[in-house]
Short mmCIF file of C-alpha atoms in Angstrom, two decimals:
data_model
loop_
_atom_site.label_atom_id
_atom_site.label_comp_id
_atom_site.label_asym_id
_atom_site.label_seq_id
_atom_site.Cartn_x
_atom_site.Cartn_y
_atom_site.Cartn_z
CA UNK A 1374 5.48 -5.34 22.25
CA UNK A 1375 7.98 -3.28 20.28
CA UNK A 1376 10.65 -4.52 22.84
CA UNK A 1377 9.75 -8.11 22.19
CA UNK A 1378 9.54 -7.69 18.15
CA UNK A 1379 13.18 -6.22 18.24
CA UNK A 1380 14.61 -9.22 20.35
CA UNK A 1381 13.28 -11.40 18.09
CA UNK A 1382 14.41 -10.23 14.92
CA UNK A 1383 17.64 -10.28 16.06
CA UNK A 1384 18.32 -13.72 15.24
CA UNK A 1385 17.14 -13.49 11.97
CA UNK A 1386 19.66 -10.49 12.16
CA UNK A 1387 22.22 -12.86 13.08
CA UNK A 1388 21.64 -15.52 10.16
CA UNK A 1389 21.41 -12.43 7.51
CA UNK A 1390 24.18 -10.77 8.25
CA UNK A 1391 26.14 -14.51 8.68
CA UNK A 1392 24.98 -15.24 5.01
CA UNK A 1393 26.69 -12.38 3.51
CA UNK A 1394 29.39 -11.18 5.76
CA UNK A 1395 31.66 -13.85 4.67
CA UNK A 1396 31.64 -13.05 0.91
CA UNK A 1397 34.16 -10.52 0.96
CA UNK A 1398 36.30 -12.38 3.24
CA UNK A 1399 36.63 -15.37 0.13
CA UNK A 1400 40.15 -14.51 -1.02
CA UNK A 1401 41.69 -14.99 2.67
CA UNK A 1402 40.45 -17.84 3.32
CA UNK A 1403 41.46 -19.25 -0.12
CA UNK A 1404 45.16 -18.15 0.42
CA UNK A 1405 45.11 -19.53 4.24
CA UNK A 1406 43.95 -22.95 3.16
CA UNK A 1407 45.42 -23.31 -0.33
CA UNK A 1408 42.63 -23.87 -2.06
CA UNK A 1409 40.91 -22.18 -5.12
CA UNK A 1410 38.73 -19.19 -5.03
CA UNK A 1411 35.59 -21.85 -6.44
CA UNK A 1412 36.19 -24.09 -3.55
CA UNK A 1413 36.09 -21.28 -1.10
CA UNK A 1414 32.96 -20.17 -2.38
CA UNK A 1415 31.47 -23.29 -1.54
CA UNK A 1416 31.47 -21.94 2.16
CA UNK A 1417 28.96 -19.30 1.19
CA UNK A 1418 26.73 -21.96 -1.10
CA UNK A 1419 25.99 -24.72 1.56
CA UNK A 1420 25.32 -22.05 4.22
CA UNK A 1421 22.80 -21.14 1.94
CA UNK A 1422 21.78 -24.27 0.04
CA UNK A 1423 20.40 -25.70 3.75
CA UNK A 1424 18.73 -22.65 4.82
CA UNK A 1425 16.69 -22.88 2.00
CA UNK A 1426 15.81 -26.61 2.18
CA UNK A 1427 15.37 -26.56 5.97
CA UNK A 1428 13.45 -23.10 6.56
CA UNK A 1429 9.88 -24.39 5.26
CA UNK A 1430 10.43 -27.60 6.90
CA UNK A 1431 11.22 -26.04 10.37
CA UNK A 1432 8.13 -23.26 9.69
CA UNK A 1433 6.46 -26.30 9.86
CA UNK A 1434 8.12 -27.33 13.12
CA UNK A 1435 7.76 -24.04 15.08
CA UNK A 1436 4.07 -24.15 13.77
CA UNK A 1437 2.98 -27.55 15.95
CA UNK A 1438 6.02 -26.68 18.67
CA UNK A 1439 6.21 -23.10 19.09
CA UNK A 1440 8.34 -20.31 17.83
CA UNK A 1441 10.28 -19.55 20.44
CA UNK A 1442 11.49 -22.91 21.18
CA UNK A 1443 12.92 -23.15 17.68
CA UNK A 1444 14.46 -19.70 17.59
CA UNK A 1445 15.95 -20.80 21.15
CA UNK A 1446 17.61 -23.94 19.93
CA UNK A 1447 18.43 -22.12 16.03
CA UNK A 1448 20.59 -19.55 18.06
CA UNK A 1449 22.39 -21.73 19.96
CA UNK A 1450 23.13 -24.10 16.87
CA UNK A 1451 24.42 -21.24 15.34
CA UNK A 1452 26.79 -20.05 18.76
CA UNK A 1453 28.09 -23.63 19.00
CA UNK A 1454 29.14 -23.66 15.35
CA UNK A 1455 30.53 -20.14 15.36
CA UNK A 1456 32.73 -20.67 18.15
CA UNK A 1457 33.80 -24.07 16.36
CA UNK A 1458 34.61 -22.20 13.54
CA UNK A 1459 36.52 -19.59 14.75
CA UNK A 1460 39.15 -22.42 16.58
CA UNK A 1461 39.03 -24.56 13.70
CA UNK A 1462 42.46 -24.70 11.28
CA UNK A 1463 41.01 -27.10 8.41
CA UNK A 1464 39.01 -26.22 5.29
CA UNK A 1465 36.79 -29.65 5.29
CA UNK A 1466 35.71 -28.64 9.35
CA UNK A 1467 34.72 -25.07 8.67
CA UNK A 1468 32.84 -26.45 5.62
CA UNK A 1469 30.77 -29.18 7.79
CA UNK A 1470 30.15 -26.05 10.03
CA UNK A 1471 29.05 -23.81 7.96
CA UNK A 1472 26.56 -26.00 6.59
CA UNK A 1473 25.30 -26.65 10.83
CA UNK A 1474 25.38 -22.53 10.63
CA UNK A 1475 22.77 -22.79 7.97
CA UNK A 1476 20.54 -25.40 9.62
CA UNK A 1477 20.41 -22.63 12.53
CA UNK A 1478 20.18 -20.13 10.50
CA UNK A 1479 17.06 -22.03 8.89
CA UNK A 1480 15.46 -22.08 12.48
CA UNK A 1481 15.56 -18.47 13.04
CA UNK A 1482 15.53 -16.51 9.81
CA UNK A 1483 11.73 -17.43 9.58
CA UNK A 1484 10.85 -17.55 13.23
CA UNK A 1485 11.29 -13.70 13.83
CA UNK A 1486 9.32 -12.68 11.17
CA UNK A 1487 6.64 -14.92 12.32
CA UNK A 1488 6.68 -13.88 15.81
CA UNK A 1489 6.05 -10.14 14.58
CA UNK A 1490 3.71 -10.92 12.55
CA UNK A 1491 1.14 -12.84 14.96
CA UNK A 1492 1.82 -10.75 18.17
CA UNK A 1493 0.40 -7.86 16.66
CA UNK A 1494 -2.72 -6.62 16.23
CA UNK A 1495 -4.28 -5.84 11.99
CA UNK A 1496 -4.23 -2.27 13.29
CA UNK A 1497 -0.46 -2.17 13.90
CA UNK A 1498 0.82 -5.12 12.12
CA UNK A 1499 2.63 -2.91 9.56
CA UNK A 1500 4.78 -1.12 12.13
CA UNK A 1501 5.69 -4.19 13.71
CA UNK A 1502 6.35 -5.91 10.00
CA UNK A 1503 8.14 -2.72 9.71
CA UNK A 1504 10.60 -2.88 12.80
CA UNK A 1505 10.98 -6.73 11.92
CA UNK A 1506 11.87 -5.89 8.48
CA UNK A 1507 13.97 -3.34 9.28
CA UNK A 1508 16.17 -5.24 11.19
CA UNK A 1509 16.61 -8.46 9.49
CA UNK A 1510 16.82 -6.74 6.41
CA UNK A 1511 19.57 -4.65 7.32
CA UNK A 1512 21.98 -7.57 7.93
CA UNK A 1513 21.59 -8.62 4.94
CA UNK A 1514 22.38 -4.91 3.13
CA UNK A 1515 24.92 -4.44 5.78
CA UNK A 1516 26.49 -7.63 5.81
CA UNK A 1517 29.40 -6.91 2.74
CA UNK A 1518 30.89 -3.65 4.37
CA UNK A 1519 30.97 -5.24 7.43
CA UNK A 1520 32.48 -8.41 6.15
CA UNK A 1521 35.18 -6.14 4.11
CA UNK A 1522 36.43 -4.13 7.27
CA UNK A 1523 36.41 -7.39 9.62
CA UNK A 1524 38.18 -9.48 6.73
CA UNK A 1525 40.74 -6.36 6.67
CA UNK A 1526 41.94 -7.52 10.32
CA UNK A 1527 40.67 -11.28 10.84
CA UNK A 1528 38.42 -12.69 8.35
CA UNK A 1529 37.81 -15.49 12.24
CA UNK A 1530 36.24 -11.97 13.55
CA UNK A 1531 32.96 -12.75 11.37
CA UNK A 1532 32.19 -15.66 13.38
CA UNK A 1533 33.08 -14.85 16.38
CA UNK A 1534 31.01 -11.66 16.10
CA UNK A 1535 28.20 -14.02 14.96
CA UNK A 1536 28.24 -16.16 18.09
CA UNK A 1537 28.14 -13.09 20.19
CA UNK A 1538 25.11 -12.26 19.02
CA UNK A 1539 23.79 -15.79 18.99
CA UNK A 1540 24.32 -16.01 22.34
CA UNK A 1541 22.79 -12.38 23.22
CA UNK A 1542 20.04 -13.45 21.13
CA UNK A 1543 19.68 -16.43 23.38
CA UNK A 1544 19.63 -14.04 26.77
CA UNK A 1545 16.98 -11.18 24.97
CA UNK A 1546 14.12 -14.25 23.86
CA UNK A 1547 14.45 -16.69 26.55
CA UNK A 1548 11.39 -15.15 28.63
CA UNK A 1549 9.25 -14.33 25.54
CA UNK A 1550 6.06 -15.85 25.35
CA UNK A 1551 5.68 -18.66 23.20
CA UNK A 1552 3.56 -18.95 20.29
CA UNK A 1553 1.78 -21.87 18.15
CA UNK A 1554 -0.36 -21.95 15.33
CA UNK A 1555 -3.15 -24.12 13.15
CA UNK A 1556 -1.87 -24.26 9.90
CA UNK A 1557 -3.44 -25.86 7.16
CA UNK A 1558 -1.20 -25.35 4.41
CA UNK A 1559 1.09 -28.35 5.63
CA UNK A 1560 3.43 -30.77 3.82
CA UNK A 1561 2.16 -28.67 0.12
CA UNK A 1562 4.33 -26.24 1.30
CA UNK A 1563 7.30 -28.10 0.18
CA UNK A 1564 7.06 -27.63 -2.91
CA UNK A 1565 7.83 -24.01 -2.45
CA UNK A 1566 11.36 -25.55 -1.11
CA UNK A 1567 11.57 -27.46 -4.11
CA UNK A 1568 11.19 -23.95 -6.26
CA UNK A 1569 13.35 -22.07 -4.26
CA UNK A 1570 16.52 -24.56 -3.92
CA UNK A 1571 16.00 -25.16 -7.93
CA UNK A 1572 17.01 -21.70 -8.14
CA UNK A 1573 19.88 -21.97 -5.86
CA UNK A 1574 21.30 -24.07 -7.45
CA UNK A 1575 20.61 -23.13 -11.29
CA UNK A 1576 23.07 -20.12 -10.01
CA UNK A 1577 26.24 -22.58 -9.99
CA UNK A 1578 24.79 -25.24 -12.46
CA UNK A 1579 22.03 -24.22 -14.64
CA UNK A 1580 20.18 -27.86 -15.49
CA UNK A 1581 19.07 -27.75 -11.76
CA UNK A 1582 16.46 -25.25 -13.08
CA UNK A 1583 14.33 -28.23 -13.76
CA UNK A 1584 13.98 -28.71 -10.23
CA UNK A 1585 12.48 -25.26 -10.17
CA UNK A 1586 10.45 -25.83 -12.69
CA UNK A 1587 9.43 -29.10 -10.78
CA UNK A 1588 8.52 -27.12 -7.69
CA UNK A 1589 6.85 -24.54 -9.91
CA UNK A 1590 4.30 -27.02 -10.98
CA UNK A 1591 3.58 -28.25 -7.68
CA UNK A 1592 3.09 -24.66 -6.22
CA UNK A 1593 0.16 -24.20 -7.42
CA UNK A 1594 -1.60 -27.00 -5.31
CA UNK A 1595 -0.74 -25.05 -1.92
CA UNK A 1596 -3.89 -23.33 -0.60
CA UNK A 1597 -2.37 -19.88 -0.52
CA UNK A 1598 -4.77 -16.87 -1.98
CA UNK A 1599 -3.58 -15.10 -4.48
CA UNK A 1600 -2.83 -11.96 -2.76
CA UNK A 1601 0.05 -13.71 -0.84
CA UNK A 1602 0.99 -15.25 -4.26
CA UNK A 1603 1.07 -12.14 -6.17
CA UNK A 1604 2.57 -9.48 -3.65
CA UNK A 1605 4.93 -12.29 -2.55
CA UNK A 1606 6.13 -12.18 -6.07
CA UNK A 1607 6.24 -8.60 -6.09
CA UNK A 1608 8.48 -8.71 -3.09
CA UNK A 1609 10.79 -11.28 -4.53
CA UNK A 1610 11.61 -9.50 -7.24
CA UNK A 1611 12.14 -6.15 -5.68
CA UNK A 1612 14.39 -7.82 -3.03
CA UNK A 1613 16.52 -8.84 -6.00
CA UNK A 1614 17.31 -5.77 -6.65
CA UNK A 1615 17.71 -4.31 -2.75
CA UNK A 1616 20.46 -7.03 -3.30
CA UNK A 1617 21.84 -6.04 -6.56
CA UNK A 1618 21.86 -2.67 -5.15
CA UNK A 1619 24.38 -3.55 -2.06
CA UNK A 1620 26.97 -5.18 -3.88
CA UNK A 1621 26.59 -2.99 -7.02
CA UNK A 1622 27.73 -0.63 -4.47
CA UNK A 1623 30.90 -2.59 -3.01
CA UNK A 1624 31.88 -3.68 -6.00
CA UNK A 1625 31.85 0.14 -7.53
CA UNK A 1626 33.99 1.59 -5.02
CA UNK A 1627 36.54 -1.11 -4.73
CA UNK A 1628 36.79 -0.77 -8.65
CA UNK A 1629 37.83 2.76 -8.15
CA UNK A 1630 40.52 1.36 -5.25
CA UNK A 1631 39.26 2.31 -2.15
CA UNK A 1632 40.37 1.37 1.17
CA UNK A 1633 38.27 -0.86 2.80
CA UNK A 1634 37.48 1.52 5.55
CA UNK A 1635 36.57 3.66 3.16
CA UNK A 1636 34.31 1.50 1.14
CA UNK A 1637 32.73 -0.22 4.37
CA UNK A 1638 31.49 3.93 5.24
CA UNK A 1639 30.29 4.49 2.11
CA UNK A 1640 28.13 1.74 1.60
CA UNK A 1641 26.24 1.99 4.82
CA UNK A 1642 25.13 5.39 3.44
CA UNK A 1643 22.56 2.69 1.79
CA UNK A 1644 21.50 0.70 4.67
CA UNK A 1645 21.18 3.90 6.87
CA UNK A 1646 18.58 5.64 4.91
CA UNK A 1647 16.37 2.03 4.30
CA UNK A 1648 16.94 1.85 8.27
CA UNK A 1649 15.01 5.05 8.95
CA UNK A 1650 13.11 4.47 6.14
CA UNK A 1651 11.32 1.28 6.86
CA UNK A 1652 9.96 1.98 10.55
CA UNK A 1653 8.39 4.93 9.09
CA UNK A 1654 6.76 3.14 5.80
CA UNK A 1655 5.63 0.10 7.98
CA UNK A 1656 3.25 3.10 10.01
CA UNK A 1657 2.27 4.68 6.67
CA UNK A 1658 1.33 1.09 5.47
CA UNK A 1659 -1.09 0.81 8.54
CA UNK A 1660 -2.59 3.72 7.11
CA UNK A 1661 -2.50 4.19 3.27
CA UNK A 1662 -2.06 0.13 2.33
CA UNK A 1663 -0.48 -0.43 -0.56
CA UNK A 1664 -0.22 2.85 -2.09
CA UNK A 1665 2.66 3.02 -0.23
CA UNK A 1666 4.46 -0.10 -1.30
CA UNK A 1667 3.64 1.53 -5.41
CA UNK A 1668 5.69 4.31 -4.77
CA UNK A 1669 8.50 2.55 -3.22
CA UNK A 1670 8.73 0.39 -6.53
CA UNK A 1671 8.06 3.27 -8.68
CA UNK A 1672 10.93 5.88 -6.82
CA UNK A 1673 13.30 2.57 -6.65
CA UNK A 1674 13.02 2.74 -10.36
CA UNK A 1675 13.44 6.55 -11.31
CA UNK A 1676 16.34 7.15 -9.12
CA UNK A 1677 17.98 4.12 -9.93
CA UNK A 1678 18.59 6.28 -13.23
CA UNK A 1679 20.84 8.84 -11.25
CA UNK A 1680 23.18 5.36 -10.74
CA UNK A 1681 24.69 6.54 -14.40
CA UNK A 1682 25.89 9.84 -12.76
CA UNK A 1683 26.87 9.56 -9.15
CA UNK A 1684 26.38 6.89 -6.80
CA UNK A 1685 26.38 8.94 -3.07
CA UNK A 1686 23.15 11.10 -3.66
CA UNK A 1687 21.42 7.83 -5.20
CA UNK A 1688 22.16 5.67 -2.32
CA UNK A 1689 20.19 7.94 0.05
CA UNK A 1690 17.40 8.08 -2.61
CA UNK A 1691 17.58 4.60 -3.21
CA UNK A 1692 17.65 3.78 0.50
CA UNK A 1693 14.41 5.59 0.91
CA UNK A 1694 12.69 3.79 -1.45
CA UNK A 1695 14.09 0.00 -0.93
CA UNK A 1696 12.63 1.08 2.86
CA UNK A 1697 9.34 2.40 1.63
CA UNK A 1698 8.59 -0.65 -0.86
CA UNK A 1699 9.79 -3.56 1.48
CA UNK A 1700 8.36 -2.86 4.59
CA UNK A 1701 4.93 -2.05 2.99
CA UNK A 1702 4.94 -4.68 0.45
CA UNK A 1703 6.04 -7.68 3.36
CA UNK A 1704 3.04 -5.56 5.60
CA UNK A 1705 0.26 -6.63 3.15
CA UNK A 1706 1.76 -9.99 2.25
CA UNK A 1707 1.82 -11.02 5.73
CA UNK A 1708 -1.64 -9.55 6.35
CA UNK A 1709 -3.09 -11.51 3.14
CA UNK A 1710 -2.98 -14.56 5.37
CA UNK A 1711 -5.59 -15.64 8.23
CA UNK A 1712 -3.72 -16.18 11.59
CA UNK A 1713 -3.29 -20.01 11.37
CA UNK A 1714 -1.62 -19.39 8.42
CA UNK A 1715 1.23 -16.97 9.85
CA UNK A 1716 4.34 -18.96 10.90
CA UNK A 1717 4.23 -20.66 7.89
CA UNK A 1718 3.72 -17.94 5.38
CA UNK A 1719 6.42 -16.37 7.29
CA UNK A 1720 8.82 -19.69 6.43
CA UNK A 1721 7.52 -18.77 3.08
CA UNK A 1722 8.54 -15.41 3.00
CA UNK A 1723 11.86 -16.13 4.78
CA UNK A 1724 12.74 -18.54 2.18
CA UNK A 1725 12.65 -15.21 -0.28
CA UNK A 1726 14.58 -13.40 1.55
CA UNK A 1727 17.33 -15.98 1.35
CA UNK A 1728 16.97 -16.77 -2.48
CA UNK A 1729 17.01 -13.15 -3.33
CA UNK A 1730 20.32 -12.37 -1.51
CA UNK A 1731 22.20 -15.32 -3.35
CA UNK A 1732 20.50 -14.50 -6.81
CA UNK A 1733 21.40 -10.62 -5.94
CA UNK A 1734 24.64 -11.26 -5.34
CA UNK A 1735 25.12 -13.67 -8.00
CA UNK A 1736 23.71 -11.43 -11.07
CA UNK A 1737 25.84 -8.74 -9.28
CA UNK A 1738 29.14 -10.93 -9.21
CA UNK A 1739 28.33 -12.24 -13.09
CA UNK A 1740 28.08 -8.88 -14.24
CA UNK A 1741 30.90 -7.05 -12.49
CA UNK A 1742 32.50 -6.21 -15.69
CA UNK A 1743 29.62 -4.36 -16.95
CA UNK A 1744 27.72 -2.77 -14.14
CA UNK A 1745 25.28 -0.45 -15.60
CA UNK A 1746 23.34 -3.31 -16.97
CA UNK A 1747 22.53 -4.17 -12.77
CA UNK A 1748 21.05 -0.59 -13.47
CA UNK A 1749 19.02 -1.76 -15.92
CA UNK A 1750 17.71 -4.72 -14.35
CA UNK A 1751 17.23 -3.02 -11.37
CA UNK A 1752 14.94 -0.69 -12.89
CA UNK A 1753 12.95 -3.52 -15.13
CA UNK A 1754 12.32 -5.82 -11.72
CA UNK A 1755 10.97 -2.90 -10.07
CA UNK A 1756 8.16 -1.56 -12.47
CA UNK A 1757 7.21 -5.58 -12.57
CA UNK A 1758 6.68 -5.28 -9.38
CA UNK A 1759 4.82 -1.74 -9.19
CA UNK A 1760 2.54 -3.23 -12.10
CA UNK A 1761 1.64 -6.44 -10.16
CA UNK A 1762 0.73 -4.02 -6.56
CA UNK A 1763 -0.84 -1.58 -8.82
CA UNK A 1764 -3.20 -4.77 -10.05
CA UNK A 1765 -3.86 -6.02 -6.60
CA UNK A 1766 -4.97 -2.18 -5.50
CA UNK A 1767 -6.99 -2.23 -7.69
CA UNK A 1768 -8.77 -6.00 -6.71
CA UNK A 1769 -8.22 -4.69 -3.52
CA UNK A 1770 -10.68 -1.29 -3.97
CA UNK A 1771 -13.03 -3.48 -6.38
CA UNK A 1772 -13.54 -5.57 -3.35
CA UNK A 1773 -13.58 -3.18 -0.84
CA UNK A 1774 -16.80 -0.94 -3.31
CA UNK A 1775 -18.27 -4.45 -3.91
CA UNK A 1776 -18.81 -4.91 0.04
CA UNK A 1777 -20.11 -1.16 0.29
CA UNK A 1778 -22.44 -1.78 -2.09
CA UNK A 1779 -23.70 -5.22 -0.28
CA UNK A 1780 -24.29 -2.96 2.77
#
């Protein structure tokens, strides 16, 4: 089972580690084509603009289809437009298929974490939520220094690199079992799309918030409990912040003129220790609940206070707890749902992930002048979300003394 839940995250992997690879690779591929450093940007916006309007829709899809037949056909959407990439010489092409790269990346981003999360058993779901998280997660924290030292050589590299593993993904899943489910949640679940892309786009142009607001509204009709809704919220904000955290860190050391190589080494001090980290949490979750995912937010926001005097020893600390937190917190979100409910919750979930990197990134980018005040919104996002877990612990034990006392 573990072998299967690694194969499949892998394309979700892929699609993370496609979304944020390329942002450090901008100011090439503005000088090769001649165009502005705004216009090039617009490579990494409508990668991610259509992965977030297409990955509730397609949850949807893989939920009456199957999973794997989606993740099958998302992987090899995103090798064909790779490859495409990487041989095309013209701006307006790679722009029409980048946006193709995020329809794939759509299909698979929100496949893998479903396919973990209904192939194991309640007993064990956390360490498979865990290894899941683990890996998907990691491309996105790992995606900038990798982008950096590829960019260094070939900035082409990224996507060819990407189609590799596309295709490998393709080989690894192809005799999985499939998977269905009964949702009832169905077409409601838009509106969650509508929320999530008013966001988006409020980054680059701020009256699309109304859209948000729009989608906000309409949320509140989807027939979610509110544990999803409130440690889903929880784990949106924190993920922020993992977010904030990796770029705050490659956009330190590059202000104090490091070599790529150099930055691209230190950085994955970060990813290494959430790495190790999550496996481990995802097994403690199975044990202690969400205790564990209240000490991840609580340590993310204590050590994020050694940020003002060094930045090595706090990546390893910080590491630790952006493992501890996510993998528990996604563990209990996922297990908040009934079964039927699973491959959509997971498009759900999926569609955070994506909205947190941009909005990471973004606040990061916007404030790279000043970047002690990520520091302090790092450390604000994070005792939100310990507050919110510490309130449904609390429902939770209520609940669970209420039944004893039935019996």
């Amino acid at each position: 089972m573990n072998k299967n839940i690694a194969f499949t995250s892998l394309p979700g992997f892929t699609a993370a580690l496609e979304a944020t690879m390329i942002l450090l690779a901008i100011p090439e591929i503005s000088k090769e084509f001649g165009v502005s450093y705004s216009e090039s940007t617009l490579l990494i916006i409508i990668f991610v603009i259509i992965e977030t309007l297409f990955v509730v829709p397609f949850s949807l899809i893989a939920d009456k289809n199957g999973i794997k037949k989606i993740m099958i056909i998302g992987s090899f959407i995103m090798l064909m437009a790779s490859i495409l990439i990487f041989l095309s010489n013209n701006f307006i092409v790679m722009l029409l298929l980048r946006a193709v790269q995020g329809l794939g990346g759509s299909m698979v981003i929100l496949t893998s974490l479903s396919y973990a999360s209904l192939m194991s058993p309640d007993v064990n779901r956390g360490k498979s939520i865990g290894l899941n998280h683990t890996i998907i997660s990691l491309g996105y924290v790992i995606g900038l220094p990798l982008g950096g030292l590829m960019a260094s050589i070939n900035y082409k590299y990224l996507f060819l690199f990407t189609a590799f593993l596309s295709l490998l993904s393709i080989i690894l899943i192809i005799n999985i079992d499939e998977i269905r489910g009964k949702s009832e949640i169905g077409k409601s679940s838009f509106y969650i799309t509508l929320l999530f892309s008013g966001l988006i786009l409020s980054i680059y142009y701020i009256p699309f918030i109304i859209i948000a607001v729009i989608g906000l509204i309409f949320s509140f009709k989807i027939r979610l409990n509110k544990k999803f809704a409130l440690s889903s919220f929880s784990g949106f904000l924190h993920s922020i912040t993992r977010n904030m955290l990796a770029a705050y860190f490659v956009f330190l050391l590059y202000s104090l003129n490091y070599t790529p190589l150099i930055i691209g080494l230190l950085v994955l001090i970060y990813p290494i220790f959430f790495t190790f980290t999550s496996f481990v949490s995802g097994k403690l979750h199975d044990k202690y609940g969400l205790k564990i995912a209240s000490i991840g937010f609580l340590s993310m926001s204590l050590f994020s206070l050694l940020l003002f005097f060094n930045f090595i020893i706090p990546e390893i600390f910080l590491g630790t707890s952006t493992g501890i937190a996510t993998t528990s917190n996604t563990a209990y979100t996922m297990n908040s749902l009934n079964k039927n409910d699973r491959i959509t919750g997971s498009g759900i979930r999926s569609l955070q992930g994506i909205v947190t990197n941009a909005i990471g990134l973004g606040i990061a980018s916007k404030l790279l002048l000043n970047l002690n005040y990520v520091i302090f919104i790092i450390i604000l996002l994070n005792l939100t979300a310990l507050i919110i877990t510490l309130i449904l612990h609390k429902a939770h034990e209520a609940s669970w003394a209420g039944m004893n006392l039935k019996v």
